[in-house]
Coordinates of C-alpha atoms in Angstrom, one line a residue:
M7 CA -47.6 21.5 -42.6
L8 CA -46.0 24.1 -44.8
W9 CA -48.7 23.7 -47.6
L10 CA -51.5 23.8 -45.1
I11 CA -50.2 27.0 -43.5
L12 CA -49.5 28.6 -46.9
G13 CA -53.1 27.7 -48.0
I14 CA -54.5 29.2 -44.8
V15 CA -52.5 32.4 -45.3
I16 CA -53.6 32.8 -49.0
F17 CA -57.3 31.9 -48.3
L18 CA -57.7 34.0 -45.2
G19 CA -55.5 36.7 -46.7
V20 CA -57.8 37.1 -49.7
H21 CA -60.8 37.1 -47.4
S22 CA -59.2 39.7 -45.2
T23 CA -58.5 42.5 -47.7
R24 CA -61.6 44.4 -46.8
M25 CA -60.5 44.3 -43.1
V26 CA -56.8 45.1 -43.5
A27 CA -56.7 47.2 -46.8
P28 CA -60.1 48.6 -47.6
V29 CA -58.7 51.6 -49.4
W30 CA -56.4 49.5 -51.6
R31 CA -59.3 47.1 -52.3
E32 CA -61.5 50.0 -53.4
K33 CA -58.7 51.4 -55.6
Q34 CA -58.3 48.0 -57.3
I35 CA -62.0 47.7 -57.9
A36 CA -62.1 51.2 -59.4
A37 CA -59.1 50.6 -61.6
R38 CA -59.8 47.1 -62.8
G39 CA -63.6 46.8 -62.4
K40 CA -65.7 44.7 -60.2
K41 CA -65.6 41.6 -62.4
A42 CA -61.8 41.6 -62.5
W43 CA -61.7 42.0 -58.8
K44 CA -64.1 39.1 -58.2
G45 CA -62.1 37.0 -60.7
A46 CA -58.8 37.6 -58.9
Y47 CA -60.5 37.1 -55.5
A48 CA -62.1 33.8 -56.6
L49 CA -58.8 32.6 -58.0
G50 CA -56.9 33.4 -54.8
A51 CA -59.6 31.8 -52.7
F52 CA -59.6 28.7 -54.9
V53 CA -55.8 28.4 -54.8
G54 CA -55.8 28.9 -51.0
L55 CA -58.6 26.3 -50.5
A56 CA -56.9 23.7 -52.7
L57 CA -53.6 24.2 -50.7
I58 CA -55.5 23.9 -47.4
I59 CA -57.1 20.6 -48.5
W60 CA -53.9 19.2 -49.9
G61 CA -51.8 20.4 -47.1
F62 CA -54.2 19.1 -44.5
I63 CA -54.3 15.7 -46.1
Q64 CA -50.5 15.7 -46.2
A65 CA -50.0 17.0 -42.6
R66 CA -52.6 15.1 -40.7
P67 CA -51.0 11.6 -40.7
D68 CA -47.8 12.8 -39.1
A69 CA -49.3 15.5 -36.9
A70 CA -48.6 15.3 -33.2
F71 CA -51.6 14.8 -31.0
I72 CA -52.1 17.5 -28.4
Y73 CA -55.2 16.2 -26.8
E74 CA -57.6 13.2 -27.1
P75 CA -61.2 14.4 -27.3
P76 CA -63.8 12.4 -25.3
A77 CA -66.1 10.2 -27.5
F78 CA -69.3 12.1 -26.6
M79 CA -67.9 15.3 -28.4
R80 CA -68.7 13.6 -31.7
H81 CA -72.4 13.9 -31.0
I82 CA -72.1 17.5 -30.0
T83 CA -70.0 18.2 -33.2
L84 CA -72.6 16.5 -35.4
T85 CA -75.3 18.8 -33.9
L86 CA -73.2 21.9 -34.2
M87 CA -72.5 21.1 -37.8
W88 CA -76.2 20.9 -38.6
I89 CA -76.5 24.4 -37.1
S90 CA -73.5 25.5 -39.1
F91 CA -75.0 24.3 -42.4
V92 CA -78.4 26.0 -41.6
A93 CA -76.5 29.3 -40.9
L94 CA -74.5 29.0 -44.1
A95 CA -77.7 28.3 -46.0
A96 CA -79.4 31.3 -44.4
S97 CA -76.7 33.5 -45.8
S98 CA -77.7 32.6 -49.3
F99 CA -81.4 33.3 -48.9
P100 CA -83.3 36.6 -48.4
A101 CA -83.5 37.5 -44.7
G102 CA -85.9 35.6 -42.5
K103 CA -85.7 35.5 -38.7
I104 CA -82.5 33.3 -38.7
K105 CA -80.5 35.8 -40.8
A106 CA -81.8 38.7 -38.7
V107 CA -80.8 37.1 -35.4
L108 CA -77.4 35.9 -36.6
K109 CA -76.7 39.2 -38.4
H110 CA -73.9 37.6 -40.4
P111 CA -74.9 34.0 -40.9
M112 CA -71.9 33.1 -43.1
I113 CA -69.4 34.2 -40.4
T114 CA -71.5 32.5 -37.8
G115 CA -71.6 29.3 -39.8
V116 CA -67.8 29.2 -40.3
K117 CA -67.3 30.0 -36.6
I118 CA -69.5 27.1 -35.6
W119 CA -67.8 24.8 -38.1
A120 CA -64.3 25.7 -36.8
F121 CA -65.3 25.4 -33.1
A122 CA -67.1 22.1 -33.7
H123 CA -64.1 20.6 -35.4
L124 CA -61.8 21.6 -32.6
L125 CA -64.0 19.6 -30.2
V126 CA -63.2 16.3 -32.0
N127 CA -59.8 16.8 -33.5
G128 CA -56.8 17.0 -31.2
D129 CA -54.0 16.8 -33.7
M130 CA -51.7 19.7 -34.5
A131 CA -52.8 20.0 -38.2
S132 CA -56.4 20.3 -37.1
L133 CA -55.6 22.8 -34.4
V134 CA -53.7 25.0 -36.9
L135 CA -56.6 24.7 -39.5
F136 CA -59.6 25.1 -37.3
G137 CA -58.0 27.4 -34.8
S138 CA -56.9 29.8 -37.5
F139 CA -60.4 29.9 -39.0
L140 CA -62.0 30.3 -35.6
A141 CA -59.7 33.2 -34.8
W142 CA -60.3 34.8 -38.2
T143 CA -64.1 34.6 -37.8
I144 CA -63.9 36.3 -34.5
W145 CA -61.7 39.1 -36.0
N146 CA -64.0 39.4 -39.0
R147 CA -67.1 39.7 -36.9
I148 CA -65.5 42.5 -34.9
A149 CA -64.4 44.2 -38.1
V150 CA -67.9 44.0 -39.6
K151 CA -69.3 45.5 -36.4
R152 CA -66.8 48.4 -36.5
R153 CA -67.5 49.0 -40.1
G154 CA -71.2 49.4 -39.3
D155 CA -72.5 47.0 -41.9
P156 CA -76.3 47.0 -41.8
T157 CA -78.1 44.3 -39.9
P158 CA -80.6 42.3 -42.0
V159 CA -84.2 43.1 -41.3
A160 CA -86.3 40.1 -40.5
G161 CA -88.3 38.9 -43.4
P162 CA -91.0 36.2 -43.9
I163 CA -90.6 32.9 -42.2
I164 CA -90.6 31.1 -45.6
N165 CA -87.0 32.2 -45.9
D166 CA -86.2 30.4 -42.7
A167 CA -87.9 27.3 -44.0
K168 CA -85.8 27.5 -47.1
A169 CA -82.6 27.9 -45.1
L170 CA -83.6 25.0 -42.8
I171 CA -84.4 22.7 -45.7
A172 CA -81.4 23.6 -47.7
G173 CA -79.0 23.5 -44.7
T174 CA -80.4 20.1 -43.6
V175 CA -80.2 18.6 -47.1
L176 CA -76.6 19.8 -47.5
Y177 CA -75.7 18.6 -44.0
L178 CA -77.0 15.1 -44.7
V179 CA -75.3 14.9 -48.1
F180 CA -72.0 16.1 -46.6
A181 CA -72.3 13.9 -43.5
F182 CA -73.2 10.7 -45.4
F183 CA -71.2 11.1 -48.6
L184 CA -69.0 14.1 -49.2
H185 CA -67.0 14.4 -46.0
E186 CA -65.5 10.9 -46.4
W187 CA -65.0 11.4 -50.1
L188 CA -63.4 14.8 -49.8
I189 CA -61.6 14.5 -46.4
G190 CA -61.2 10.8 -46.1
V191 CA -62.9 10.5 -42.8
S192 CA -66.5 9.6 -42.2
P193 CA -68.1 11.8 -39.4
L194 CA -70.6 9.0 -38.8
A195 CA -68.2 6.1 -38.3

């Protein structure tokens, strides 16, 4: 569990600098340049993500079960994950109606991902991983609102179509192939 927790601290720590140390962040960007900042940011995020994946794989087999989710939660989770993928895709396209309604589709997508996984995973490793991400997304959304980041203005519906298609394709690829290959568990089994 140590590697999982370390990975979460590094990954979410890197992603929290704008919330906890905005002045320091701006000074680093000014002193080193935007490319150097993005490079260090990406490296930290990658190291954190690698530790999360490795730590989760190591911790999960021995993790204590806190609760046994009902079987029907699997269907709810599969539906929520499709919504999560569409929200994540919407964050990568120019604003359509989806992006304008969600305001921060990346945060929303991660929040739905974390919540959906808590519905079907009752072991301690999963609670630590998905619970920490869910708490972080709630905190991040509050921080973004306090910062006064601009809300995307609704654009043409074609951008929503792109997000729906891209999100659905990624969802299907992940559900049928990548989840089992990366995580070792098929969400459809």
